[in-house]
Amino acid sequence: MTEITPDLILECISKVFHRELDEDTDIFEAGVDSLVVLRVRALIKQQTGLKVPGHVFFEGRTPALIARKAGALHVGG
C-alpha cells in the first residue's frame, strides 16, 4: 500500500486539473472544483488502494494538509 503524500496529491491534481500547484496552494482558490476533487479521489484510490473522503479535500484545502489529514485516517489501517 502506498502512503498518501503531498507529492502524490500534487501529481493526481496535475493529471486531472492540468496545472502545476505547490503543496501550500489552496486548491480551491486555484480553481479546483468538486468534479476535479472527485476525479482526484478516484485516481488516488486507483494508485494506492486507499479511499480519501471528499471532506478531507474541503477541510485541508492545500495538498500538504490534505495528505496529512488523509494519512491520519489510514494510520494503522
Short mmCIF file of C-alpha atoms in Angstrom, two decimals:
data_model
loop_
_atom_site.label_atom_id
_atom_site.label_comp_id
_atom_site.label_asym_id
_atom_site.label_seq_id
_atom_site.Cartn_x
_atom_site.Cartn_y
_atom_site.Cartn_z
CA MET A 1 0.00 0.00 0.00
CA THR A 2 1.28 3.45 -0.89
CA GLU A 3 1.42 6.35 1.53
CA ILE A 4 -0.59 9.45 0.69
CA THR A 5 1.93 12.28 0.41
CA PRO A 6 1.72 15.90 -0.75
CA ASP A 7 3.64 14.82 -3.89
CA LEU A 8 1.01 12.17 -4.64
CA ILE A 9 -1.79 14.70 -4.19
CA LEU A 10 0.02 17.18 -6.45
CA GLU A 11 0.65 14.51 -9.10
CA CYS A 12 -3.01 13.49 -9.15
CA ILE A 13 -4.23 17.09 -9.25
CA SER A 14 -1.84 17.82 -12.11
CA LYS A 15 -3.11 14.83 -14.11
CA VAL A 16 -6.76 15.79 -13.65
CA PHE A 17 -6.59 19.60 -13.47
CA HIS A 18 -3.73 20.06 -15.98
CA ARG A 19 -1.99 22.65 -13.80
CA GLU A 20 1.03 22.51 -11.56
CA LEU A 21 0.40 23.67 -7.98
CA ASP A 22 2.57 23.96 -4.89
CA GLU A 23 1.95 21.90 -1.79
CA ASP A 24 0.85 25.02 0.11
CA THR A 25 -1.53 26.31 -2.60
CA ASP A 26 -5.21 26.49 -1.69
CA ILE A 27 -6.56 24.22 -4.40
CA PHE A 28 -9.97 25.85 -4.44
CA GLU A 29 -8.54 29.36 -4.83
CA ALA A 30 -6.53 27.90 -7.75
CA GLY A 31 -9.77 26.84 -9.44
CA VAL A 32 -10.24 23.22 -8.40
CA ASP A 33 -13.93 22.33 -8.10
CA SER A 34 -15.86 19.37 -6.71
CA LEU A 35 -15.70 17.45 -10.00
CA VAL A 36 -11.88 17.70 -10.03
CA VAL A 37 -11.85 16.53 -6.40
CA LEU A 38 -13.99 13.54 -7.34
CA ARG A 39 -11.61 12.59 -10.16
CA VAL A 40 -8.52 13.12 -7.99
CA ARG A 41 -10.03 10.89 -5.29
CA ALA A 42 -10.65 8.16 -7.89
CA LEU A 43 -7.07 8.43 -9.14
CA ILE A 44 -5.67 8.22 -5.59
CA LYS A 45 -7.81 5.12 -4.97
CA GLN A 46 -6.57 3.58 -8.22
CA GLN A 47 -2.90 4.28 -7.41
CA THR A 48 -2.88 3.47 -3.69
CA GLY A 49 -5.93 1.38 -2.91
CA LEU A 50 -6.87 3.95 -0.27
CA LYS A 51 -10.12 5.89 -0.17
CA VAL A 52 -9.85 9.58 0.69
CA PRO A 53 -13.19 11.09 1.69
CA GLY A 54 -14.17 14.31 -0.05
CA HIS A 55 -14.33 16.25 3.21
CA VAL A 56 -10.56 15.80 3.57
CA PHE A 57 -10.04 17.99 0.49
CA PHE A 58 -12.51 20.63 1.60
CA GLU A 59 -11.12 20.76 5.15
CA GLY A 60 -7.45 20.50 4.15
CA ARG A 61 -7.53 22.85 1.13
CA THR A 62 -3.78 22.51 0.40
CA PRO A 63 -2.02 19.35 -0.84
CA ALA A 64 0.17 19.34 2.28
CA LEU A 65 -2.80 19.43 4.67
CA ILE A 66 -4.87 17.05 2.54
CA ALA A 67 -2.05 14.48 2.69
CA ARG A 68 -1.67 14.94 6.44
CA LYS A 69 -5.42 14.52 7.05
CA ALA A 70 -5.67 11.55 4.67
CA GLY A 71 -2.66 9.90 6.28
CA ALA A 72 -4.20 10.31 9.72
CA LEU A 73 -7.28 8.40 8.53
CA HIS A 74 -5.17 5.43 7.43
CA VAL A 75 -2.72 5.19 10.36
CA GLY A 76 -2.62 1.59 11.45
CA GLY A 77 -5.15 0.73 8.79
#
